[in-house]
Amino acid sequence: MRALGAFRTYMILNILETPQELARAAAERFLAKTVQCVEQRGVFTVGLSGGSTPKLLYRLLADSNEPFREQIPWSRIHFFWSDERHVPPDHPESNFRMANEAMLAHVPLSHTNIHRVMSENPDADAAARAYEETLLEVTQQTLPRLDLILLGLGPDGHTASIFPGSDVLQETKRLVAAPWVEKFNTHRITMTLPLLNNGASVVFLISGKEKAEIVKEILQGRKPYPARKVNPTNGELLWLLDRDAASALSSPEEVTRQMAKELLQKPSLN
Ligand code: 6PG
């Protein structure tokens, strides 16, 4: 834990045995955060991640045979997306579609609280600017502080749609941007680091052996991968890994010590 004046940053590394246990640990955290925030402020704001890893979590949260669905105050949640592909909402690659089919369509929420990216807009930059407006409007904050932001990790070290070498890494003003992603020959719409690092709780959900090398490089290396630049200035950072994703780490304890040390070395905010 880093304490500087009023700002605190917590960093936690948690390794679960299986993808199912990983999803369950994330579901427990989602439930705890939702209940806590709704008790304190009457609402909960979350940035959902895309890709394939969070699908198990979303299904678990909506599963009526599991304890979460009944306990979550769905009507009090405002749903946002950490990033979106530049495709219409019914497209197979749509992050909105994935979350909707796995969770949102199966729970009692108020549809006015689903704030998806209008990614059908052929002008990706206009869609990004409109999404920033939505975030500002709904949160009524000049720098929105989402209660929970879910993120994944790509084998190249990207997170949300912030890819290595992308100009968006230098972004200091915009909250949402539409970087061109050469390797996918498309634009993406993504929350930027200023917005991600203002989250109250940022949770990486990472599963699978194919992620083991990049996890090691980020948690034990020095290269400035995009995911490494996610360090909430005043909140908690949680890395939830399954055993396979953690399989290249020398010692999780050493990693936790290393990351805590780095957080302490991070330039002070004031
Ligand atoms: C996206 C994501 C992206 C994702 C990683 C990991 O839109 O693709 O938001 O950042 O989290 O690429 O993807 P997987 O979970 O599919 O491995």
Coordinates of C-alpha atoms and ligand atoms in Angstrom, one line a residue:
M1 CA 0.0 0.0 0.0
R2 CA 1.3 3.4 -0.9
A3 CA 0.2 6.4 1.2
L4 CA 0.9 9.9 -0.1
G5 CA -1.2 12.6 1.5
A6 CA -4.8 11.7 0.7
F7 CA -3.9 9.3 -2.1
R8 CA -3.7 5.6 -1.5
T9 CA -2.9 2.8 -4.0
Y10 CA -3.3 -0.9 -3.2
M11 CA -1.8 -3.6 -5.4
I12 CA -2.9 -7.2 -5.1
L13 CA -1.9 -10.3 -7.0
N14 CA -4.2 -13.2 -6.7
I15 CA -3.6 -16.6 -8.4
L16 CA -6.5 -19.0 -8.7
E17 CA -6.2 -22.6 -9.8
T18 CA -8.6 -22.7 -12.7
P19 CA -10.4 -20.3 -15.1
Q20 CA -13.6 -21.2 -13.2
E21 CA -12.1 -20.2 -9.9
L22 CA -10.8 -17.1 -11.5
A23 CA -14.3 -16.2 -12.7
R24 CA -15.7 -16.9 -9.2
A25 CA -13.1 -14.7 -7.5
A26 CA -13.9 -11.9 -9.9
A27 CA -17.6 -12.4 -9.3
E28 CA -17.2 -12.2 -5.6
R29 CA -15.3 -8.9 -6.0
F30 CA -17.9 -7.6 -8.4
L31 CA -20.7 -8.4 -5.9
A32 CA -18.8 -6.9 -3.0
K33 CA -18.0 -3.7 -4.8
T34 CA -21.5 -3.3 -6.2
V35 CA -23.1 -3.7 -2.8
Q36 CA -20.6 -1.4 -1.1
C37 CA -21.0 1.4 -3.7
V38 CA -24.8 1.2 -3.8
E39 CA -25.0 1.4 0.0
Q40 CA -22.7 4.4 0.0
R41 CA -23.9 6.3 -3.1
G42 CA -26.9 4.5 -4.5
V43 CA -25.1 3.7 -7.8
F44 CA -22.3 1.6 -9.1
T45 CA -20.3 2.4 -12.3
V46 CA -18.4 -0.4 -14.1
G47 CA -16.2 -0.6 -17.2
L48 CA -16.6 -4.0 -18.7
S49 CA -13.7 -5.6 -20.6
G50 CA -14.1 -7.4 -23.9
G51 CA -12.2 -10.3 -25.5
S52 CA -13.0 -13.9 -24.4
T53 CA -11.6 -14.1 -20.8
P54 CA -14.5 -12.2 -19.0
K55 CA -17.2 -14.3 -20.6
L56 CA -17.1 -16.9 -17.8
L57 CA -17.4 -14.1 -15.2
Y58 CA -20.4 -12.5 -17.0
R59 CA -22.2 -15.8 -17.3
L60 CA -21.5 -16.6 -13.6
L61 CA -23.0 -13.2 -12.5
A62 CA -26.2 -13.8 -14.5
D63 CA -26.5 -17.5 -13.6
S64 CA -29.7 -18.0 -11.6
N65 CA -28.3 -21.2 -10.1
E66 CA -25.5 -19.2 -8.5
P67 CA -25.6 -16.9 -5.5
F68 CA -24.6 -13.6 -7.3
R69 CA -27.6 -12.8 -9.6
E70 CA -30.0 -12.5 -6.6
Q71 CA -27.7 -10.4 -4.5
I72 CA -26.6 -7.8 -7.2
P73 CA -28.7 -4.6 -7.3
W74 CA -28.7 -4.7 -11.1
S75 CA -31.0 -1.6 -11.5
R76 CA -28.4 0.5 -9.8
I77 CA -25.5 -0.3 -12.1
H78 CA -24.3 1.8 -14.9
F79 CA -22.5 -0.3 -17.5
F80 CA -19.7 1.1 -19.7
W81 CA -17.0 -0.6 -21.8
S82 CA -13.3 -0.3 -21.3
D83 CA -13.0 -0.6 -25.1
E84 CA -14.9 -1.6 -28.1
R85 CA -14.2 -2.9 -31.6
H86 CA -15.3 -0.6 -34.5
V87 CA -18.2 -2.8 -35.5
P88 CA -22.0 -2.7 -35.1
P89 CA -23.5 -4.0 -31.8
D90 CA -24.8 -7.2 -33.4
H91 CA -21.4 -8.0 -35.0
P92 CA -19.7 -11.3 -33.7
E93 CA -16.7 -9.3 -32.6
S94 CA -18.7 -6.7 -30.7
N95 CA -17.7 -6.5 -27.0
F96 CA -21.2 -5.2 -26.3
R97 CA -22.7 -8.2 -27.9
M98 CA -20.5 -10.6 -25.9
A99 CA -21.5 -9.0 -22.6
N100 CA -25.1 -8.7 -23.6
E101 CA -25.4 -12.4 -24.6
A102 CA -23.5 -13.6 -21.6
M103 CA -25.0 -11.4 -18.9
L104 CA -27.0 -8.2 -19.6
A105 CA -29.9 -9.8 -21.5
H106 CA -30.4 -12.2 -18.6
V107 CA -30.6 -9.8 -15.6
P108 CA -33.2 -7.3 -14.3
L109 CA -31.4 -4.1 -15.2
S110 CA -32.6 -0.7 -16.5
H111 CA -31.7 -0.5 -20.1
T112 CA -31.1 3.3 -19.8
N113 CA -28.1 2.3 -17.7
I114 CA -26.4 0.4 -20.5
H115 CA -23.9 2.9 -22.0
R116 CA -22.4 1.1 -25.0
V117 CA -20.1 2.7 -27.5
M118 CA -22.0 3.7 -30.6
S119 CA -19.5 1.7 -32.6
E120 CA -21.7 1.5 -35.6
N121 CA -20.7 5.1 -36.4
P122 CA -18.4 4.9 -39.4
D123 CA -16.4 7.7 -37.9
A124 CA -14.6 6.0 -35.0
D125 CA -13.2 9.2 -33.6
A126 CA -16.7 10.7 -33.5
A127 CA -17.9 7.6 -31.6
A128 CA -15.0 8.0 -29.2
R129 CA -15.8 11.7 -28.6
A130 CA -19.5 10.9 -28.1
Y131 CA -18.6 8.2 -25.6
E132 CA -16.5 10.6 -23.6
E133 CA -19.5 12.9 -23.5
T134 CA -21.7 10.0 -22.2
L135 CA -19.2 9.3 -19.5
L136 CA -19.0 12.9 -18.4
E137 CA -22.8 13.2 -18.5
V138 CA -23.6 10.0 -16.5
T139 CA -20.9 10.5 -13.9
Q140 CA -21.3 14.2 -13.6
Q141 CA -17.5 14.3 -13.0
T142 CA -14.9 16.2 -15.0
L143 CA -12.6 13.2 -14.6
P144 CA -14.9 10.3 -14.2
R145 CA -13.9 7.9 -11.4
L146 CA -15.5 4.5 -12.3
D147 CA -16.0 2.2 -9.3
L148 CA -14.7 -0.8 -11.1
I149 CA -12.8 -1.2 -14.4
L150 CA -12.3 -4.7 -15.8
L151 CA -9.3 -5.2 -18.1
G152 CA -7.7 -8.1 -20.0
L153 CA -4.2 -8.6 -21.3
G154 CA -3.2 -9.4 -24.9
P155 CA -0.1 -11.5 -25.6
D156 CA 1.6 -8.3 -26.9
G157 CA 1.0 -6.5 -23.6
H158 CA -1.9 -4.5 -24.8
T159 CA -4.9 -3.8 -22.5
A160 CA -8.3 -2.4 -23.4
S161 CA -7.4 -1.2 -26.9
I162 CA -4.1 0.5 -25.9
F163 CA -1.5 -1.4 -28.0
P164 CA 2.3 -1.2 -27.9
G165 CA 3.7 1.8 -29.8
S166 CA 0.2 3.4 -30.1
D167 CA 0.0 7.2 -29.9
V168 CA -2.8 6.7 -27.4
L169 CA -0.2 5.8 -24.8
Q170 CA 0.8 9.5 -24.7
E171 CA -2.7 10.7 -24.4
T172 CA -3.1 13.0 -21.3
K173 CA -6.4 14.8 -22.0
R174 CA -8.9 12.7 -23.9
L175 CA -10.8 10.1 -21.8
V176 CA -11.8 8.0 -24.8
A177 CA -9.8 7.7 -28.1
A178 CA -10.0 5.8 -31.4
P179 CA -6.5 4.6 -32.2
W180 CA -5.8 2.9 -35.5
V181 CA -4.6 -0.7 -34.8
E182 CA -2.4 -1.6 -37.7
K183 CA -2.3 -5.4 -37.0
F184 CA -6.1 -5.6 -37.0
N185 CA -6.3 -3.0 -39.9
T186 CA -9.1 -1.2 -38.0
H187 CA -9.8 1.5 -35.5
R188 CA -10.7 0.6 -31.9
I189 CA -12.5 2.8 -29.3
T190 CA -10.8 2.7 -26.0
M191 CA -10.7 4.3 -22.6
T192 CA -7.4 6.1 -22.2
L193 CA -4.8 5.8 -19.4
P194 CA -6.0 9.1 -17.6
L195 CA -9.5 7.5 -17.3
L196 CA -8.3 4.0 -16.4
N197 CA -5.8 5.3 -13.8
N198 CA -8.6 7.3 -12.2
G199 CA -10.6 4.1 -11.5
A200 CA -11.4 3.3 -7.8
S201 CA -10.7 -0.4 -8.5
V202 CA -9.0 -1.7 -11.6
V203 CA -9.0 -5.5 -12.1
F204 CA -7.0 -7.4 -14.6
L205 CA -8.6 -10.8 -15.5
I206 CA -6.0 -13.1 -17.1
S207 CA -6.3 -16.7 -18.0
G208 CA -4.3 -19.3 -20.0
K209 CA -0.8 -20.5 -20.7
E210 CA -0.5 -18.3 -23.8
K211 CA -0.4 -15.3 -21.4
A212 CA 2.2 -16.7 -19.1
E213 CA 5.2 -15.1 -20.8
I214 CA 3.7 -11.6 -21.1
V215 CA 2.5 -11.7 -17.5
K216 CA 6.0 -12.5 -16.4
E217 CA 7.5 -9.7 -18.6
I218 CA 5.0 -7.2 -17.2
L219 CA 5.1 -8.2 -13.5
Q220 CA 8.8 -9.0 -13.3
G221 CA 10.3 -7.1 -16.3
R222 CA 10.8 -3.4 -17.0
K223 CA 9.6 -3.0 -20.5
P224 CA 6.8 -0.3 -20.7
Y225 CA 4.0 -2.5 -22.0
P226 CA 0.7 -0.7 -22.1
A227 CA -0.8 -2.9 -19.3
R228 CA 2.2 -1.9 -17.1
K229 CA 1.1 1.8 -17.4
V230 CA -2.2 0.9 -15.6
N231 CA -1.6 2.0 -12.0
P232 CA -4.5 3.7 -10.4
T233 CA -3.4 7.0 -8.8
N234 CA -5.9 6.7 -6.0
G235 CA -7.4 3.2 -6.0
E236 CA -6.7 -0.5 -6.0
L237 CA -5.0 -2.5 -8.7
L238 CA -5.9 -6.2 -8.7
W239 CA -4.2 -8.8 -10.9
L240 CA -6.4 -11.9 -11.0
L241 CA -4.6 -14.8 -12.7
D242 CA -5.3 -18.4 -13.2
R243 CA -2.5 -20.9 -12.5
D244 CA -1.6 -21.2 -16.2
A245 CA -1.3 -17.5 -16.7
A246 CA 0.9 -17.3 -13.6
S247 CA 3.0 -20.3 -14.6
A248 CA 6.1 -18.3 -15.7
L249 CA 6.3 -16.2 -12.6
S250 CA 9.2 -17.0 -10.4
S251 CA 7.5 -16.4 -7.0
P252 CA 4.2 -14.6 -6.7
E253 CA 5.4 -13.3 -3.3
E254 CA 8.5 -11.8 -4.9
V255 CA 6.2 -10.3 -7.6
T256 CA 4.0 -8.7 -5.0
R257 CA 7.0 -7.2 -3.2
Q258 CA 8.5 -6.0 -6.5
M259 CA 5.2 -4.3 -7.6
A260 CA 4.7 -2.7 -4.2
K261 CA 8.2 -1.4 -4.2
E262 CA 7.6 0.1 -7.7
L263 CA 4.4 1.7 -6.6
L264 CA 6.3 3.3 -3.7
Q265 CA 8.9 4.6 -6.2
K266 CA 6.2 6.1 -8.5
P267 CA 6.5 9.9 -8.6
S268 CA 4.3 11.5 -6.0
L269 CA 1.1 13.2 -7.1
N270 CA 1.6 16.4 -5.2
Ligands
6PG1 C1 -10.6 -6.5 -26.7 C2 -10.2 -6.4 -25.3 C3 -8.7 -6.7 -25.2 C4 -8.7 -8.0 -24.5 C5 -7.4 -8.7 -24.7 C6 -7.4 -10.1 -24.1 O1 -11.5 -5.8 -27.1 O2 -10.1 -7.4 -27.3 O3 -10.7 -5.5 -24.5 O4 -8.0 -5.8 -24.5 O5 -9.0 -7.9 -23.1 O6 -7.1 -8.8 -26.0 O7 -8.3 -10.9 -24.9 P1 -8.8 -12.4 -24.5 O8 -9.5 -12.3 -23.2 O9 -9.6 -12.8 -25.6 O10 -7.5 -13.2 -24.4

